[in-house]
Short mmCIF file of C-alpha atoms in Angstrom, two decimals:
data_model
loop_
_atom_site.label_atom_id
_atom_site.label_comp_id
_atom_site.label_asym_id
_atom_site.label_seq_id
_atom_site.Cartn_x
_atom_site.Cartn_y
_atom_site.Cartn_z
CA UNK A 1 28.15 23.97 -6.57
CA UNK A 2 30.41 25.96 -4.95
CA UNK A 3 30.28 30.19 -5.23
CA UNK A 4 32.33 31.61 -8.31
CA UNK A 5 32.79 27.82 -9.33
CA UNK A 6 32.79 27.34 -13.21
CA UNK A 7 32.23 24.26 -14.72
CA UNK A 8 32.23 24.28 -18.32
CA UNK A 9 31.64 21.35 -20.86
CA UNK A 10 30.17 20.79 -24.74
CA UNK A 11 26.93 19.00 -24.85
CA UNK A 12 24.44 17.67 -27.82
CA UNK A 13 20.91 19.32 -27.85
CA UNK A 14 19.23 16.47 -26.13
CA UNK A 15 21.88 15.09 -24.08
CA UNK A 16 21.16 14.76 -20.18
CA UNK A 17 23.33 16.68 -18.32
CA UNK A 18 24.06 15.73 -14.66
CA UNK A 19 26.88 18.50 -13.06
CA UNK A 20 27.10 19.20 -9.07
CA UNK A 21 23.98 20.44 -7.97
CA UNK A 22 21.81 20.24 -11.23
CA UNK A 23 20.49 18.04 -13.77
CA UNK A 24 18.82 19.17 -17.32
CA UNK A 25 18.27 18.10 -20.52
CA UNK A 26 18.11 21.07 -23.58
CA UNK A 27 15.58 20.02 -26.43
CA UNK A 28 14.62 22.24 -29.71
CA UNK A 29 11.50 23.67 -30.29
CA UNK A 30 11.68 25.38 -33.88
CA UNK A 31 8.85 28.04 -32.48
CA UNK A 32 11.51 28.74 -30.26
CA UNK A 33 14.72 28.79 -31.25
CA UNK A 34 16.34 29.86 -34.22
CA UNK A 35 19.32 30.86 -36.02
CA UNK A 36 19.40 33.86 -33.94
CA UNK A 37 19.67 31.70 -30.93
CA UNK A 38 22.33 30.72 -31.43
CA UNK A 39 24.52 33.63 -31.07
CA UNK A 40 22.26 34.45 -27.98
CA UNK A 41 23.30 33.49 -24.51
CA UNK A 42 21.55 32.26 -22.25
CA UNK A 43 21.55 31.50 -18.93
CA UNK A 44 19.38 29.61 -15.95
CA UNK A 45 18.63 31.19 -12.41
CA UNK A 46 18.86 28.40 -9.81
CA UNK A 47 16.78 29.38 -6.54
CA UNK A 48 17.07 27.66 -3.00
CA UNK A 49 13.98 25.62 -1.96
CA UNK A 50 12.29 28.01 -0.33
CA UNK A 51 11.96 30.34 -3.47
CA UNK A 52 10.79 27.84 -5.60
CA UNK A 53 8.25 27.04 -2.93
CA UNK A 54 7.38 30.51 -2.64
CA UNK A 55 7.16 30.78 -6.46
CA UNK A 56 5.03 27.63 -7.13
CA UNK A 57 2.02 28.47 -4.06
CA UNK A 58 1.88 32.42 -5.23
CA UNK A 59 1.12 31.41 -8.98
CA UNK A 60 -0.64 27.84 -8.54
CA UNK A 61 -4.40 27.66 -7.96
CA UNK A 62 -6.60 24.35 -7.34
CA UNK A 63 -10.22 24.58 -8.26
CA UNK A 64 -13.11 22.04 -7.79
CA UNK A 65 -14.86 21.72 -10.98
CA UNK A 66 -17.21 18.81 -10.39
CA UNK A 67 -17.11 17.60 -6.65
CA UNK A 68 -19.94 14.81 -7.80
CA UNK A 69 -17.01 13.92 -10.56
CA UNK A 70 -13.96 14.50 -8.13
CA UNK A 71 -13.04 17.09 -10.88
CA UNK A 72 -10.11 19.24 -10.39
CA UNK A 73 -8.72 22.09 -12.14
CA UNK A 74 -5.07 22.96 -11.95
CA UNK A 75 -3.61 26.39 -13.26
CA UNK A 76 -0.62 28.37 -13.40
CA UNK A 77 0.07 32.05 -13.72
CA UNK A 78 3.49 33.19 -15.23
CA UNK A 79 4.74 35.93 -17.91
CA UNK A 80 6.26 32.81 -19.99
CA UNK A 81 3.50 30.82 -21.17
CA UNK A 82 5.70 27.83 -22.09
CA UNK A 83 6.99 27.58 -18.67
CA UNK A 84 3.54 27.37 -17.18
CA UNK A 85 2.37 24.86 -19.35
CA UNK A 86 5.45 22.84 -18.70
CA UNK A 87 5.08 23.16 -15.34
CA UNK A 88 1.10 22.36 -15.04
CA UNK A 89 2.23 19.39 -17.06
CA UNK A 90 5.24 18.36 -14.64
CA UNK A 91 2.85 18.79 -11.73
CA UNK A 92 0.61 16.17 -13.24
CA UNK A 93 3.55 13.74 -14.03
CA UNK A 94 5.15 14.29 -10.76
CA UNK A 95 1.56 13.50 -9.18
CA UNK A 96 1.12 11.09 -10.72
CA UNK A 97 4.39 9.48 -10.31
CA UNK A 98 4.50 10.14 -6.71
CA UNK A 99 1.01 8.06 -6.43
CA UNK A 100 2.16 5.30 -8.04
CA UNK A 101 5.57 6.21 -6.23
CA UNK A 102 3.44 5.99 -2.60
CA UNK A 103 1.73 2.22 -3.85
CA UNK A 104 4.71 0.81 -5.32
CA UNK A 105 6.41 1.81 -1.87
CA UNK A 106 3.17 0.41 0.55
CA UNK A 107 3.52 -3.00 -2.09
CA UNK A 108 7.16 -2.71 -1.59
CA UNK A 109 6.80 -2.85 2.19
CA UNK A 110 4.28 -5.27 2.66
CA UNK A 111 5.73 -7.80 0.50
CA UNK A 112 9.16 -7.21 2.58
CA UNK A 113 7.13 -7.78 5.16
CA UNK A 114 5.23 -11.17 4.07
CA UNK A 115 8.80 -12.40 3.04
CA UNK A 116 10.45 -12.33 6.22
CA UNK A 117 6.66 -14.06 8.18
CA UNK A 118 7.56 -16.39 4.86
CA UNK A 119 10.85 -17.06 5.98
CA UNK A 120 10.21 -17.17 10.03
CA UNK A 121 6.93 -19.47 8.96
CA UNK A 122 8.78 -21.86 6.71
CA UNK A 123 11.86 -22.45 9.31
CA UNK A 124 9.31 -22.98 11.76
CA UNK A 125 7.17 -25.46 9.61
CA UNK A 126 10.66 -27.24 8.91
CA UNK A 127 11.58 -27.37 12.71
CA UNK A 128 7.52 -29.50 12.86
CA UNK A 129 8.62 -31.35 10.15
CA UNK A 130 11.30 -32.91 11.73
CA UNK A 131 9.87 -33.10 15.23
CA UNK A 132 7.05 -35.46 13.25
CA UNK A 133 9.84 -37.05 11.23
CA UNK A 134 11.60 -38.00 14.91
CA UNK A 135 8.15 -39.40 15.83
CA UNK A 136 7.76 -41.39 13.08
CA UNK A 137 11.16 -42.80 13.59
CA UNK A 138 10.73 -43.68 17.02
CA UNK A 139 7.29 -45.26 17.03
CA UNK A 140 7.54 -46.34 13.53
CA UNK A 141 4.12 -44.63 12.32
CA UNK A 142 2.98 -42.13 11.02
CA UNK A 143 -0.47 -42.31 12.23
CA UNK A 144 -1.22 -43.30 15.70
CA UNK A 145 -4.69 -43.58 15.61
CA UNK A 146 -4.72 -45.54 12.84
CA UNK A 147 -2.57 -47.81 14.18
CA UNK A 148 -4.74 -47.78 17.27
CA UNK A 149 -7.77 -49.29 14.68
CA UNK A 150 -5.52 -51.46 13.42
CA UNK A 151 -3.82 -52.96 16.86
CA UNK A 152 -7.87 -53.35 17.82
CA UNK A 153 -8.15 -55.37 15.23
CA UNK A 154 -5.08 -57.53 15.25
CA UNK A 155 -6.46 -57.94 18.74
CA UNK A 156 -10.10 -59.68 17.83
CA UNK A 157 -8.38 -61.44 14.62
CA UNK A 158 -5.76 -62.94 17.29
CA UNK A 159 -8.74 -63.75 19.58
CA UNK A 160 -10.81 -65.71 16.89
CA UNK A 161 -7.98 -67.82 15.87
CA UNK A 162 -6.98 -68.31 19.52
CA UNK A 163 -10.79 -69.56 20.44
CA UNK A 164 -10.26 -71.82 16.87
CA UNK A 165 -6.74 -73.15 18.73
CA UNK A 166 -8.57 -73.90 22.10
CA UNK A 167 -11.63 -75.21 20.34
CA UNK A 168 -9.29 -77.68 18.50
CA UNK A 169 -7.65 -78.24 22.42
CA UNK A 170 -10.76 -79.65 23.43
CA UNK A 171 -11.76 -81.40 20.50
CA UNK A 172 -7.86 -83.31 21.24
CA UNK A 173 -9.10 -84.18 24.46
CA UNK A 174 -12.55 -85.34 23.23
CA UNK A 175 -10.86 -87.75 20.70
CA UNK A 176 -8.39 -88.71 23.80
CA UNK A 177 -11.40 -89.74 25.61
CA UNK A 178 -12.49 -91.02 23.28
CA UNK A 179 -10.09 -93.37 22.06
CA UNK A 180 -9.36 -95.01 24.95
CA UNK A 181 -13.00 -96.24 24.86
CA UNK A 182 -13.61 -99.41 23.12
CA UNK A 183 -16.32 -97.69 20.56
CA UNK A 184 -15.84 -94.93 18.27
CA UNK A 185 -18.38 -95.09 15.90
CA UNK A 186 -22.24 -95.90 17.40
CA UNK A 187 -21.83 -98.75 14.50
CA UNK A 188 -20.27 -100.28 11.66
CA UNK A 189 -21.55 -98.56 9.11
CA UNK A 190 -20.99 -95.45 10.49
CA UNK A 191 -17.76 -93.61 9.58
CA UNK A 192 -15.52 -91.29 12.14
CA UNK A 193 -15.61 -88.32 9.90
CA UNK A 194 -19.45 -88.52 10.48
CA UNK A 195 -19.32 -89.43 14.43
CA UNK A 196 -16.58 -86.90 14.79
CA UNK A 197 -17.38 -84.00 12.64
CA UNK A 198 -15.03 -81.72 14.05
CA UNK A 199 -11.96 -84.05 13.33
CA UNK A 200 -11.78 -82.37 9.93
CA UNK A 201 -10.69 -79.11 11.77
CA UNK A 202 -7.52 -80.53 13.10
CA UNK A 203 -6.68 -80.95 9.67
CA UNK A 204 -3.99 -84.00 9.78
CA UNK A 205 -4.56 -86.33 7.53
CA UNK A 206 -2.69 -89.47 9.35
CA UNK A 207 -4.25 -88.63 12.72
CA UNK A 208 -7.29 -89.01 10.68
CA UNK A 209 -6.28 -92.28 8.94
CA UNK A 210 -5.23 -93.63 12.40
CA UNK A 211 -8.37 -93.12 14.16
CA UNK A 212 -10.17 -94.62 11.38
CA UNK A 213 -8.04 -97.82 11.52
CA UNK A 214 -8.35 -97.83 14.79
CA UNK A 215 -12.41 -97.85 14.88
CA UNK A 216 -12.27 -100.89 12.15
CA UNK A 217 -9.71 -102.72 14.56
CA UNK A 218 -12.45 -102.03 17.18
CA UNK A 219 -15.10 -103.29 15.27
CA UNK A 220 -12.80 -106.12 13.29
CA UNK A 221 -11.95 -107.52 17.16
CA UNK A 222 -15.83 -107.26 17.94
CA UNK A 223 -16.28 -109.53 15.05
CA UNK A 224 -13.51 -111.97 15.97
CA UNK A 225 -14.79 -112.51 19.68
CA UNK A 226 -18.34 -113.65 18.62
CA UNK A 227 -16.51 -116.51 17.40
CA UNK A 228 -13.74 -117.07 19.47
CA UNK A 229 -12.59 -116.99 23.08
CA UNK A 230 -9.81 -114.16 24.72
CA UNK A 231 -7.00 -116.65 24.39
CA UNK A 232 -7.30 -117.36 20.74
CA UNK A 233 -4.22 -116.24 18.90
CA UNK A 234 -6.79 -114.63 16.62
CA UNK A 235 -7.96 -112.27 19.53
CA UNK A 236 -4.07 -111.60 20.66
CA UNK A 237 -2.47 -110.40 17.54
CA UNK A 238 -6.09 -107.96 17.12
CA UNK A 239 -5.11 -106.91 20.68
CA UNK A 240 -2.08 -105.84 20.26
CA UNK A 241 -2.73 -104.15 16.81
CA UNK A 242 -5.65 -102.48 18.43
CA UNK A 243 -2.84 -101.21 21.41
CA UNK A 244 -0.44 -100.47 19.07
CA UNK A 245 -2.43 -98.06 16.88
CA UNK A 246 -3.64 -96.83 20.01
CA UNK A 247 -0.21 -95.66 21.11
CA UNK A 248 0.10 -94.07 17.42
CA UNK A 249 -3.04 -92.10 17.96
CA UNK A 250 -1.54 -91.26 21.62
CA UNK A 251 1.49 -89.44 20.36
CA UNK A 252 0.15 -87.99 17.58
CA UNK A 253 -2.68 -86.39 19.99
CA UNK A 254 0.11 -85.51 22.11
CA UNK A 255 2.23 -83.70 19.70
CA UNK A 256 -0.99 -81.61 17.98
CA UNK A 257 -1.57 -80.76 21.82
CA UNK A 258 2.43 -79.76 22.02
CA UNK A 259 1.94 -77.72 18.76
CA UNK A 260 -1.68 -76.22 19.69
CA UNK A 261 -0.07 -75.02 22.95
CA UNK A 262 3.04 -73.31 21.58
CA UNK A 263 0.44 -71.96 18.98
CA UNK A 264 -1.85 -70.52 21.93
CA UNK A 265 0.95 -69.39 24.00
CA UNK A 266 2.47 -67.52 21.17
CA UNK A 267 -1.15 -65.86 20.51
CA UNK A 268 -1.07 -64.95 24.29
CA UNK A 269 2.16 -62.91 24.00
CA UNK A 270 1.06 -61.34 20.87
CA UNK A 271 -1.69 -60.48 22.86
CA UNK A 272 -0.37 -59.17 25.38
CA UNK A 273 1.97 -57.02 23.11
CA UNK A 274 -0.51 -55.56 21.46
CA UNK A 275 -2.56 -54.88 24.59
CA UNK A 276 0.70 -53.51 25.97
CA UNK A 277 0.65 -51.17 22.55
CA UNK A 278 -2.72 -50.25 22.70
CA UNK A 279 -2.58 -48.94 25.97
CA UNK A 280 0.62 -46.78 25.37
CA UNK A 281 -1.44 -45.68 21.91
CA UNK A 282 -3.05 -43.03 23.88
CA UNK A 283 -0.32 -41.39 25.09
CA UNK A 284 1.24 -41.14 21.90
CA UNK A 285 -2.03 -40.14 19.98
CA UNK A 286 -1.79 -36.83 22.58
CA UNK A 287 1.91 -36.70 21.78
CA UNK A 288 1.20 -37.02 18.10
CA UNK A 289 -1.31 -35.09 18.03
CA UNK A 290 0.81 -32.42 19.70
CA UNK A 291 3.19 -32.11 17.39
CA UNK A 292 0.62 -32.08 14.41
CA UNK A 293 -1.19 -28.91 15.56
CA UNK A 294 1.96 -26.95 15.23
CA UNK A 295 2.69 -28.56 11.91
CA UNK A 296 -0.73 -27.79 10.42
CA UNK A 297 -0.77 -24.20 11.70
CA UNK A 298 2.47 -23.71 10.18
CA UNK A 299 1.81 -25.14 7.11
CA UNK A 300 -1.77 -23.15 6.63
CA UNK A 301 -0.06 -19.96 7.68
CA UNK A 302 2.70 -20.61 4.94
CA UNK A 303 0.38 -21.28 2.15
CA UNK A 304 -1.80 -18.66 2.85
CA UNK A 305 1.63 -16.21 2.95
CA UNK A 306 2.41 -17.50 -0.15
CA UNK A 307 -0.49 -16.86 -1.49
CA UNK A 308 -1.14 -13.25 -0.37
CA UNK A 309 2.23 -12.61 -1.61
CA UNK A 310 1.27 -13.82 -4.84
CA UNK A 311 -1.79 -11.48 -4.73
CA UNK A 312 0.44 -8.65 -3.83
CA UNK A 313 3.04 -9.17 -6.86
CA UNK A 314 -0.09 -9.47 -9.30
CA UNK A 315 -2.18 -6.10 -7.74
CA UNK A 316 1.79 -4.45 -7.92
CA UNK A 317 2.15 -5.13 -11.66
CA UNK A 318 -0.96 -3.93 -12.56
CA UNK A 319 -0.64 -1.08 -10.11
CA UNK A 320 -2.45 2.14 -11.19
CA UNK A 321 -2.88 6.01 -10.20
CA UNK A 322 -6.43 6.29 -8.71
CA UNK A 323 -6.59 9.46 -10.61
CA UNK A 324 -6.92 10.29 -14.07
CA UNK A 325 -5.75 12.98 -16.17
CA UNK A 326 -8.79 14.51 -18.55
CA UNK A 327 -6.84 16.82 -20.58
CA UNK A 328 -3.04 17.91 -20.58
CA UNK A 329 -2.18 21.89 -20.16
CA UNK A 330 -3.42 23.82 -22.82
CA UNK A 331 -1.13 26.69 -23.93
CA UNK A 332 -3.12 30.00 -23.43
CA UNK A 333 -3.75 31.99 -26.92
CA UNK A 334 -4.05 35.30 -25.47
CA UNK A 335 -2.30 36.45 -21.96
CA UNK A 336 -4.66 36.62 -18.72
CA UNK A 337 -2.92 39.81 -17.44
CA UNK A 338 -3.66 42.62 -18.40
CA UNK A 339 -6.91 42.60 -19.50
CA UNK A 340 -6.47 45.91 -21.60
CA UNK A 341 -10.19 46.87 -21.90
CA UNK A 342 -10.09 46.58 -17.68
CA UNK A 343 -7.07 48.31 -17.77
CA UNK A 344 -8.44 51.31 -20.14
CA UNK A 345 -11.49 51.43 -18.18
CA UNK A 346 -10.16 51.76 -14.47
CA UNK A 347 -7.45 54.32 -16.23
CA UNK A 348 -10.68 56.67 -17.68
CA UNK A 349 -12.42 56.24 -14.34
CA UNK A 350 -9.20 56.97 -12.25
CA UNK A 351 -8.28 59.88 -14.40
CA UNK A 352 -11.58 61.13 -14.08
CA UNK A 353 -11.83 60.51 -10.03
CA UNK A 354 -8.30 62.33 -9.51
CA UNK A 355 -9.69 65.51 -12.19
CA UNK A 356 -12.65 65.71 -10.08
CA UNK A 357 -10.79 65.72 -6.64
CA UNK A 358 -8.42 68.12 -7.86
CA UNK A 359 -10.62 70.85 -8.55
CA UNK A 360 -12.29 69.77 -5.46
CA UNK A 361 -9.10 70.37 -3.76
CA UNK A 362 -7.97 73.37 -6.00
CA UNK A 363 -11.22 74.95 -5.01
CA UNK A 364 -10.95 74.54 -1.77
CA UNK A 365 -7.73 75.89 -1.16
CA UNK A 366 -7.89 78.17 -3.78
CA UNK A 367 -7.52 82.15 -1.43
CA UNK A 368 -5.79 84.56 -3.92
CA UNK A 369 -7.47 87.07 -6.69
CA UNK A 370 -6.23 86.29 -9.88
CA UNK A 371 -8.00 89.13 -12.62
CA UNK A 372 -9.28 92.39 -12.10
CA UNK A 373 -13.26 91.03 -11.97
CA UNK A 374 -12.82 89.41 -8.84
CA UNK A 375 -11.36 92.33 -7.18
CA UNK A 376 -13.93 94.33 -8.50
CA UNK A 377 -16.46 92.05 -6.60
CA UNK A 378 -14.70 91.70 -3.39
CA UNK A 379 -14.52 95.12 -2.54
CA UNK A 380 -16.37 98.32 -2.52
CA UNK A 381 -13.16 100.30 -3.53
CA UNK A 382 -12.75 101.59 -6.97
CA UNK A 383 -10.45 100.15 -9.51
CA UNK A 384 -7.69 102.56 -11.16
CA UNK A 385 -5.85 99.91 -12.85
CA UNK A 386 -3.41 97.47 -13.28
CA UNK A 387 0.20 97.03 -13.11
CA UNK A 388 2.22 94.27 -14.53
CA UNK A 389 4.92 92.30 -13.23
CA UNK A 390 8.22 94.13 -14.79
CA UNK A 391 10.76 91.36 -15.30
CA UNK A 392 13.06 92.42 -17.50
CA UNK A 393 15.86 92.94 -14.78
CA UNK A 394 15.99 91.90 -11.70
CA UNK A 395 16.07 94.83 -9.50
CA UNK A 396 17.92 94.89 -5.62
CA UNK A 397 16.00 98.22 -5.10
CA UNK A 398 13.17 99.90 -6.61
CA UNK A 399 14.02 102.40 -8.94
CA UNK A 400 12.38 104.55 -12.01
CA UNK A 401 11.43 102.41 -15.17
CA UNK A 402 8.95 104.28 -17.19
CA UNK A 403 11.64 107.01 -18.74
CA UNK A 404 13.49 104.06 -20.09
CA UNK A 405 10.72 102.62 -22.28
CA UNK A 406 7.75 105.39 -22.19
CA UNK A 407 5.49 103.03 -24.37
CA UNK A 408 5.70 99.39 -22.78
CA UNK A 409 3.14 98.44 -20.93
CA UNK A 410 3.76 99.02 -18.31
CA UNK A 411 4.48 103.01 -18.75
CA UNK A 412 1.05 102.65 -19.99
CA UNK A 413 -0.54 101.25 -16.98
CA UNK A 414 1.33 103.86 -15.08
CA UNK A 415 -0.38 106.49 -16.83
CA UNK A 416 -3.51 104.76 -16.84
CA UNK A 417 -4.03 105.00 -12.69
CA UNK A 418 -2.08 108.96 -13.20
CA UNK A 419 -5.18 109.76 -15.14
CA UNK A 420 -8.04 107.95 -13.00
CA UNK A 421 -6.13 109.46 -9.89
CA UNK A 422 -6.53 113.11 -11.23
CA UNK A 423 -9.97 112.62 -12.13
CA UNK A 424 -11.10 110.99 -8.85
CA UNK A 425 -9.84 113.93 -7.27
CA UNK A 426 -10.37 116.80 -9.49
CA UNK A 427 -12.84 119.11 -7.09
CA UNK A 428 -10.50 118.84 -4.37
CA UNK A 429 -7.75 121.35 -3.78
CA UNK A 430 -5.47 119.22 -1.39
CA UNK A 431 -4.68 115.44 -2.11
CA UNK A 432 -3.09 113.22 -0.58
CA UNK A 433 -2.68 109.59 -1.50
CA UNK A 434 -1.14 106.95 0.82
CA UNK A 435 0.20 103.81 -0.43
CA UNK A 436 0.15 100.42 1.29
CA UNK A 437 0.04 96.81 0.87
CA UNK A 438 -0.22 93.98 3.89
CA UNK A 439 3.47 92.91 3.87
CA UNK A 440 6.76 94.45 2.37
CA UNK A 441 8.61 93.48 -1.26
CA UNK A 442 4.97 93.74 -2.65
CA UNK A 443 6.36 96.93 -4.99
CA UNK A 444 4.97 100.05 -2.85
CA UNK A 445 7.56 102.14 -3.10
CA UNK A 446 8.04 101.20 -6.67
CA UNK A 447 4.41 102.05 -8.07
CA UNK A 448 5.40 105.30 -6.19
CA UNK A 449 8.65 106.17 -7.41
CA UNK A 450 7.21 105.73 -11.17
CA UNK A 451 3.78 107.14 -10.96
CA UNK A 452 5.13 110.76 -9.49
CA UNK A 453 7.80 111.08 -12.40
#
């Protein structure tokens, strides 16, 4: 607010008031105010800082009450004692809002703080997310060394069931062998499923059906030649069924060989493939894991953010001064200045200090005669009498007084020292008296002039 500036304005007891420079609030207090007040003016007294500083430190005092209890004691001197009570009570608020001011302010700032790490962690968690998610595309996992258990695996399961395939080779060249021998079976009532126990592996049925004709033709033709000779028709026709189911079983062996073959080649590049993958596992196990250390340290850092901002919002809305206020300013019954019995009793002792030092002084300095006894005492000479001060005029020279008013006093006095003169000297013929004082105006030649009239 600006010097001789007037800003005027009708407000409601009550009502905040916010002008340039100042903001107040008037409130009622019927011990206060009444119906006088309100013809009263009044009128506020804004000081700068410094004042108010000033003001505040040469009335405020701070005393330790209980330093096992962290007990204070605030007080404040002032001739109003409304004002100091209000203002012991502001300094507690103001206290006490500036502490929870201070935490709400160290919450405020560490929470801005956690949010931006939040932010910084979470974009950086996002940028592992995808670098896994570009992993996973490209090698089609998700876990590497899990797939590295699982290749091993394929890899013996593809072994055992290649060893079945090549144990079911050479049981196709066994039954090659042995069909183009003339026996099958060691003898006729022996089956092939029991000479050949393995044929049951191959598991086709009319390769099984073909060798077993093919052992009874065997066994039929031995039959047939005990009774007859190699050029019978009966021995021809068992010939050339016996060479004719021979050339079945030939081409079916052939084609299970065909198919066992493709069947072990194919495990052989599977094989190999996986081999081929197991070997570049490695690599991307270290590549994997890699990219997963990043990922987990992101993703712990971001949870445990989240959580310690979590902590901070809860400890900030139950946030609390770390002081307590026992009792609110009292308003004093009786003023603590002056104390009028302290007052009354340094007044008696002053009074009597300064009476006793001024006679000390007066008597010291004290050099003049003031009555006739002290005279008397000082000197050896004899005392005629006494003349008073004449101040009825004021005279320019000394003149003759006593023929003007024979019977004042001080015509009296005169007469008095005539008389004691004449009978001091009464045996002497010739006297003389001299007159004389130590300095002139001290009335020499006026005791003269009026005691020879």
């Amino acid at each position: 607010m600006e010097a001789k500036e007037e800003i005027s304005g009708d407000y409601i007891v009550g009502q905040p008031i916010n002008i340039p420079g100042i903001s107040l609030k008037l409130t009622t207090d019927s011990s206060f105010f009444d119906a006088s007040a309100l013809e009263a003016q009044f009128y506020f007294v804004i000081l700068d800082d410094g004042s108010v500083n000033g003001y505040l430190n040469r009335n405020i005092s701070v005393e330790i009450v209980n330093p096992e209890a962290h007990t204070v004691q605030i007080a404040f001197a002032d001739f109003n004692p409304l004002k100091a009570q209000d203002i012991v009570n502001k300094i507690d608020t103001v206290y006490l809002q500036e502490k929870l001011a201070q935490k709400k302010e160290a919450s405020d700032k560490s929470l801005r703080f956690l949010g931006e790490q939040t932010d910084v962690t979470n974009d950086k968690l996002q940028q592992a997310e995808d670098n896994l998610q570009s992993f996973a595309r490209e090698n089609k996992t998700y876990d590497v060394r899990g797939d590295a258990a699982t290749v091993i695996n394929k890899i013996a399961d593809q072994e055992e069931k290649r060893q079945e395939l090549l144990q079911r080779q050479s049981l196709l060249e066994d039954l090659s062998r042995l069909v183009e021998q003339d026996q099958i079976t060691s003898n006729e009532d022996s089956t092939v499923a029991q000479s050949i126990p393995g044929l049951a592996e191959l598991e086709d049925n009319r390769l099984m059906q073909e060798i077993e004709a093919l052992n009874n033709q065997q066994w039929d033709l031995r039959r047939v030649l005990r009774s007859y000779k190699e050029t019978t028709e009966a021995v021809k026709q068992r010939r050339v069924q016996l060479d004719f189911t021979k050339n079945t079983i030939r081409r079916l062996l052939d084609q299970n060989k065909e198919l066992l073959q493709e069947q072990v080649n194919k495990m052989n590049r599977q094989r190999d493939e996986l081999s081929a993958k197991l070997a570049g596992l490695p690599e991307k196990a270290t590549q994997q894991a890699r990219l997963q250390r990043p990922f987990e340290l992101y993703e712990k850092t971001y949870v445990s953010l989240i959580n310690r901002e979590l902590e901070f919002r809860i400890g900030q809305a139950g946030t609390t001064a770390d002081f307590q206020i026992l009792s609110p300013a009292s308003l004093p019954s009786a003023p603590i200045s002056p104390v009028r019995a302290m007052v009354y009793a340094i007044g008696l002792a002053g009074g009597i200090v300064l009476g006793l030092g001024l006679i000390a002084v007066r008597y010291f300095l004290h050099d003049t005669v003031t009555n006739t006894r002290e005279l008397e005492r000082m000197t050896s000479a004899a005392l005629l009498g006494v003349i008073p001060t004449y101040d009825k005029e004021k005279m320019t020279v000394s003149k003759l007084v006593v023929d003007k008013n024979p019977k004042s006093a001080i015509s009296e006095s005169i007469r008095s020292i005539r008389t004691n003169l004449d009978f001091i000297g009464s045996a002497r013929k010739k006297r003389i008296i001299s007159v004389t004082s130590t300095v002139s105006g001290e009335g020499k030649t006026f005791v003269t002039v009026n005691l020879g009239a």
